[in-house]
Each structure stands twice: as C-alpha cells, then as structure tokens.
JSON list of C-alpha atoms in Angstrom, two decimals:
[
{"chain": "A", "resi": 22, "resn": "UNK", "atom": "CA", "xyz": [0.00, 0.00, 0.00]},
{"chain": "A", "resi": 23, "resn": "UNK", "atom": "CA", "xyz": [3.02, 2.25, 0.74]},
{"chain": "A", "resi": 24, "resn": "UNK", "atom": "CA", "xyz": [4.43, 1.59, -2.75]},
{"chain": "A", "resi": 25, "resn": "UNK", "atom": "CA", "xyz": [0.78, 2.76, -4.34]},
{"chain": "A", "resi": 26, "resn": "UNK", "atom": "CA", "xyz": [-0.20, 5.62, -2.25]},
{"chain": "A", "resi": 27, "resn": "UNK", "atom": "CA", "xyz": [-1.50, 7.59, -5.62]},
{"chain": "A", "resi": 28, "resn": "UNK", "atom": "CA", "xyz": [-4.23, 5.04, -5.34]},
{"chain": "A", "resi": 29, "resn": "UNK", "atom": "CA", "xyz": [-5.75, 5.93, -1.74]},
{"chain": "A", "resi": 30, "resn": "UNK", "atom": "CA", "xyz": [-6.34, 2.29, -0.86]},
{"chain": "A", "resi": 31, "resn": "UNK", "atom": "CA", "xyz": [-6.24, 3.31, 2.91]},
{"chain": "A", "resi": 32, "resn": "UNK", "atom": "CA", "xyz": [-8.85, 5.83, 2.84]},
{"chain": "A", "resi": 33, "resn": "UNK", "atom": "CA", "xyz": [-12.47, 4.65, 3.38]},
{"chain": "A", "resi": 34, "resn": "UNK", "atom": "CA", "xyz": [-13.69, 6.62, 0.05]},
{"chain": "A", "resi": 35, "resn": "UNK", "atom": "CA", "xyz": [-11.29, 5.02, -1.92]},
{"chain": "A", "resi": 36, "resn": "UNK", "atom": "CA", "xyz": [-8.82, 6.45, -4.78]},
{"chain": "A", "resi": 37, "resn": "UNK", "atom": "CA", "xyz": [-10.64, 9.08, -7.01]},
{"chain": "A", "resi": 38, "resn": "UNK", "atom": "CA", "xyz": [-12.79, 8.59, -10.22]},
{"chain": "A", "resi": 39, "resn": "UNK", "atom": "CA", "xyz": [-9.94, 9.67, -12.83]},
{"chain": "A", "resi": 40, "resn": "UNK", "atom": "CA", "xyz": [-7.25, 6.78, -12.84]},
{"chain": "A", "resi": 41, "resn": "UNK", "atom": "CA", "xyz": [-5.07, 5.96, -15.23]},
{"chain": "A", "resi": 42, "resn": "UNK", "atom": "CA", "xyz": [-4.75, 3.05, -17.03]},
{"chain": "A", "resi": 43, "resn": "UNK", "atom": "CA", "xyz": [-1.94, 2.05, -14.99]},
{"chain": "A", "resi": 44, "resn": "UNK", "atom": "CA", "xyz": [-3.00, 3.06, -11.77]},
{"chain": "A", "resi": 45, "resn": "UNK", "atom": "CA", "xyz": [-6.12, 0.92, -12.67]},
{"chain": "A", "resi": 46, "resn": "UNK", "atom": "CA", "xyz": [-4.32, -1.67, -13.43]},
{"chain": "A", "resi": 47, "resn": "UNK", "atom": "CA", "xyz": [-2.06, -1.68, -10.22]},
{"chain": "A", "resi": 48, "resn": "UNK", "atom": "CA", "xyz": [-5.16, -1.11, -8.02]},
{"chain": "A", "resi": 49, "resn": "UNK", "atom": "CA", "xyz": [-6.91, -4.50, -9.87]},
{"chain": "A", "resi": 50, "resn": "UNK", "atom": "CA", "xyz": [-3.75, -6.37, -8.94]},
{"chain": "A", "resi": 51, "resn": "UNK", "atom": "CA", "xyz": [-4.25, -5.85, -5.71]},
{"chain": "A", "resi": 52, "resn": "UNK", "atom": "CA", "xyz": [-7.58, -6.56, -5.21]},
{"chain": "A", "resi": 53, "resn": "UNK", "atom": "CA", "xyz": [-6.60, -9.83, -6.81]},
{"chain": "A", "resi": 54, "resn": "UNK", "atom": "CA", "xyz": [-4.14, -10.25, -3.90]},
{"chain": "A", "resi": 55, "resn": "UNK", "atom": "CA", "xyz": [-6.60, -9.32, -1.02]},
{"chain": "A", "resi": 56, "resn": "UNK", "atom": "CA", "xyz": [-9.36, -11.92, -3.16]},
{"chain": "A", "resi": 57, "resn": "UNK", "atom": "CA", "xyz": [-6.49, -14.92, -2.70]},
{"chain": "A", "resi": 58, "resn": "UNK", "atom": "CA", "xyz": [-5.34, -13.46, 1.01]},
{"chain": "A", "resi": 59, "resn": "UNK", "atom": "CA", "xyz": [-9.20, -13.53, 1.63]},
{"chain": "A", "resi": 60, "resn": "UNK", "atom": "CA", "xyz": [-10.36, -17.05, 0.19]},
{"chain": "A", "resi": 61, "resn": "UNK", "atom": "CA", "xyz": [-7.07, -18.38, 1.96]},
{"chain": "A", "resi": 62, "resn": "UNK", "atom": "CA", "xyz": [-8.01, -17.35, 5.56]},
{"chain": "A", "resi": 63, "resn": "UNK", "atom": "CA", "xyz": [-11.84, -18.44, 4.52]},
{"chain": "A", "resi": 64, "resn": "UNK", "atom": "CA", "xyz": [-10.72, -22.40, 3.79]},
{"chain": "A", "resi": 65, "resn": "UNK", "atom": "CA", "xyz": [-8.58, -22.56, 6.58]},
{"chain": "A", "resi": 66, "resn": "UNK", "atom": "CA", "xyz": [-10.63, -20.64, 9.05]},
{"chain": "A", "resi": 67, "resn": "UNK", "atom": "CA", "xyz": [-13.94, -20.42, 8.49]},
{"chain": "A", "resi": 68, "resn": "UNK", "atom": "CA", "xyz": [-16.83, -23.36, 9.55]},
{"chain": "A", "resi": 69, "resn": "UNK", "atom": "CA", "xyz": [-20.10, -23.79, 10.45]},
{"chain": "A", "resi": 70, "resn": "UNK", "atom": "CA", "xyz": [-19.74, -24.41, 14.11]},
{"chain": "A", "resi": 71, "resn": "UNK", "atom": "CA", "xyz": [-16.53, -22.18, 15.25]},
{"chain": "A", "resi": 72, "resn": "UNK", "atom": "CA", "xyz": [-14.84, -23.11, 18.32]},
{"chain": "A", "resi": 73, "resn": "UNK", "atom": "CA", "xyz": [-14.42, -19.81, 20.41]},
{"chain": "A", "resi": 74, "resn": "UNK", "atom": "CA", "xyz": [-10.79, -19.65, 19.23]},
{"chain": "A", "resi": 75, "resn": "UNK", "atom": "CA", "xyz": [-11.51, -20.32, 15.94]},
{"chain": "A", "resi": 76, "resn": "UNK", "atom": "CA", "xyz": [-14.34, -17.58, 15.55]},
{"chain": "A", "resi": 77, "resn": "UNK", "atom": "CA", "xyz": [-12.19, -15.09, 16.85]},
{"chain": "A", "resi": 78, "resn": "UNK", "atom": "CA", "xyz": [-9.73, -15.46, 14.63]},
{"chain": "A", "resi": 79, "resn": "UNK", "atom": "CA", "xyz": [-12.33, -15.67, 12.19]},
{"chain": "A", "resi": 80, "resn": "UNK", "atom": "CA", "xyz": [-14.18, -12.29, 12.97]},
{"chain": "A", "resi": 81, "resn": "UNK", "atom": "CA", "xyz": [-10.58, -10.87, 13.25]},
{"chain": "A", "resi": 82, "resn": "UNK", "atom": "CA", "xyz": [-10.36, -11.74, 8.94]},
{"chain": "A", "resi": 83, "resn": "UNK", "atom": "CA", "xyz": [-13.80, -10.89, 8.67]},
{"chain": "A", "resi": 84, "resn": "UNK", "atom": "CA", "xyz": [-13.91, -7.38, 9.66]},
{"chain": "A", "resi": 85, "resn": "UNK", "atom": "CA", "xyz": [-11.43, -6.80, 7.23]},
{"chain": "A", "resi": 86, "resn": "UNK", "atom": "CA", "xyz": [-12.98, -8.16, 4.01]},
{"chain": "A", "resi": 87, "resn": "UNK", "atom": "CA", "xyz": [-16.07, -6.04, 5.47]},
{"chain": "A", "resi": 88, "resn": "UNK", "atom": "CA", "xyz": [-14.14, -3.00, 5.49]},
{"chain": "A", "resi": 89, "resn": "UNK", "atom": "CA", "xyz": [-12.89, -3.69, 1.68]},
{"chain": "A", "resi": 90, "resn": "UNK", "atom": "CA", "xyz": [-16.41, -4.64, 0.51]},
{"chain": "A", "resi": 91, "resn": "UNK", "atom": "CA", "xyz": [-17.92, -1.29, 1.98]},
{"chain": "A", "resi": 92, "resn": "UNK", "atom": "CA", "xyz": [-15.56, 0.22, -0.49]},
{"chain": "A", "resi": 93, "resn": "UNK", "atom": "CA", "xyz": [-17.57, 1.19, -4.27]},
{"chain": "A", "resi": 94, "resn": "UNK", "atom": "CA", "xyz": [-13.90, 0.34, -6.24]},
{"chain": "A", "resi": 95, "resn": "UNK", "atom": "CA", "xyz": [-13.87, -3.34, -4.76]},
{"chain": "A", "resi": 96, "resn": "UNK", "atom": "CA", "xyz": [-17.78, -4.18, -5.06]},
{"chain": "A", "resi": 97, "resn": "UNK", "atom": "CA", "xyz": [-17.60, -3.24, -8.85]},
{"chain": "A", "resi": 98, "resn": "UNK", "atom": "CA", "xyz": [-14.16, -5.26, -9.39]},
{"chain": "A", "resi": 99, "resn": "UNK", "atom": "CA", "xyz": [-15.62, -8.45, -7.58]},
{"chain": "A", "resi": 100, "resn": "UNK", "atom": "CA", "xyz": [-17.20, -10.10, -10.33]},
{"chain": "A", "resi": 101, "resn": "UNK", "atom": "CA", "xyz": [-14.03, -10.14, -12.44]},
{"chain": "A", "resi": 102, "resn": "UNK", "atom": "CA", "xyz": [-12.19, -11.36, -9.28]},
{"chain": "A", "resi": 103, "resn": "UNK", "atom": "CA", "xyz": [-14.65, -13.69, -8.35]},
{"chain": "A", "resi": 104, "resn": "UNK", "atom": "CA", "xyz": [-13.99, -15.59, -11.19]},
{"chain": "A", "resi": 105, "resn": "UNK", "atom": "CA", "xyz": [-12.76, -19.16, -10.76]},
{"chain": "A", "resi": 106, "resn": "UNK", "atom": "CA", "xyz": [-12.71, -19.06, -6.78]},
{"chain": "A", "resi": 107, "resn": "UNK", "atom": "CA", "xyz": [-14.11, -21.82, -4.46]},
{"chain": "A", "resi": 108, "resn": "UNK", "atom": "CA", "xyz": [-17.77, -21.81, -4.75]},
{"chain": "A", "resi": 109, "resn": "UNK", "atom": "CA", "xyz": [-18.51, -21.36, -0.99]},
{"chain": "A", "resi": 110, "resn": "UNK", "atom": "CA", "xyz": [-16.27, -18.40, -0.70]},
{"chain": "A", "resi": 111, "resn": "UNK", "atom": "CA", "xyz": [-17.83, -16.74, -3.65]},
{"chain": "A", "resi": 112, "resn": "UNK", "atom": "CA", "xyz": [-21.32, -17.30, -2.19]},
{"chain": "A", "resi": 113, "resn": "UNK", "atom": "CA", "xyz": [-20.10, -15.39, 1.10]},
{"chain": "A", "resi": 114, "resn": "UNK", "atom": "CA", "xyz": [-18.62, -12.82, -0.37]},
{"chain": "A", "resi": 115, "resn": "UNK", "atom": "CA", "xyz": [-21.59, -11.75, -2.73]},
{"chain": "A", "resi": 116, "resn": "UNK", "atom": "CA", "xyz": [-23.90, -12.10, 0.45]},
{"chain": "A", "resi": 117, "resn": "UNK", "atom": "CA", "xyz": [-21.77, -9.52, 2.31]},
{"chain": "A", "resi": 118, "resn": "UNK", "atom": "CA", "xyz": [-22.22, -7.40, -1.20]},
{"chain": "A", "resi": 119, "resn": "UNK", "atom": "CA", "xyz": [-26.17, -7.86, -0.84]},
{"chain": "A", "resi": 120, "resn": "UNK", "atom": "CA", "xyz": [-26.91, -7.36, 2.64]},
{"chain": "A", "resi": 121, "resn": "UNK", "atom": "CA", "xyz": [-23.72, -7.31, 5.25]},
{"chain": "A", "resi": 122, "resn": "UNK", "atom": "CA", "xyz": [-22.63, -4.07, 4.42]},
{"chain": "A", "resi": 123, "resn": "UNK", "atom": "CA", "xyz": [-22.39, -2.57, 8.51]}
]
C-alpha cells in the first residue's frame, strides 16, 4: 500500500474517479491479492460451528474483508475477481455485497 499511495487504498472513500490506465491496473492487482489473502483465511478458518478460538480469529479476517467490501472500487471489481474461486467463498462474499454491508 506504501508503494501505491496515488491510489488511496487506505482511505475509506477510496482512490478518485480519474485513474489511469496504470494506476487501474495496479489497483486491480491488488484486489486480486486481497481476493487470494481472503479465500485463503476463509478455507482454513472459516466453519459452520466455530470453536471460540476459531471464531475469533475468524471475525478478526472478517472485519477486514467487510471493510474492503464497503468500499464502491472493490464491489464493482468483484465479479471479475470472483472468477474461478471456491464456490462457498464466492457465495459469502456476494452475500456480504447484498446485505452485510455494517
């Protein structure tokens, strides 16, 4: 994030409107890497029934991928990224998209 601070991927509002192609294309790259980062930590982590140890680590991963889907610049890139991942993870994601944005 450091290395691509012209693309304002800390700030809640995300980067402006007007990027350029390359700046587009940086900032898709690494919404591909938070995707994989994501889908990781949801096969290893996530279940059904979460021991107490296990769902805090859990709720620890999820309030991050919340705080990424509240952004407008993720939502619209998820279907491209979407693409190809594990079924189940796909299916939670797009259900925080619907109706878990807190």
């Amino acid at each position: 994030m450091l290395d691509n601070s012209d693309l304002h991927l800390l700030r809640r509002e995300g980067a402006p409107l007007k990027l350029t192609e390359e700046q587009a294309e940086r900032r898709l790259a690494i919404f591909g890497i938070l995707i994989s980062l994501f889908e990781r930590a949801y096969l290893l982590v996530y279940e059904e029934s979460m021991s107490k140890h296990t769902r805090r680590m859990w709720q620890s991963w999820e309030d991050y991928i919340r705080e990424w889907v509240r952004r407008a610049d993720f939502r619209d890139a998820l279907p491209g990224l979407l693409e190809g991942e594990d079924e189940e993870f796909t299916r939670y994601i797009r259900q925080l998209t619907e109706g878990g944005r807190s």
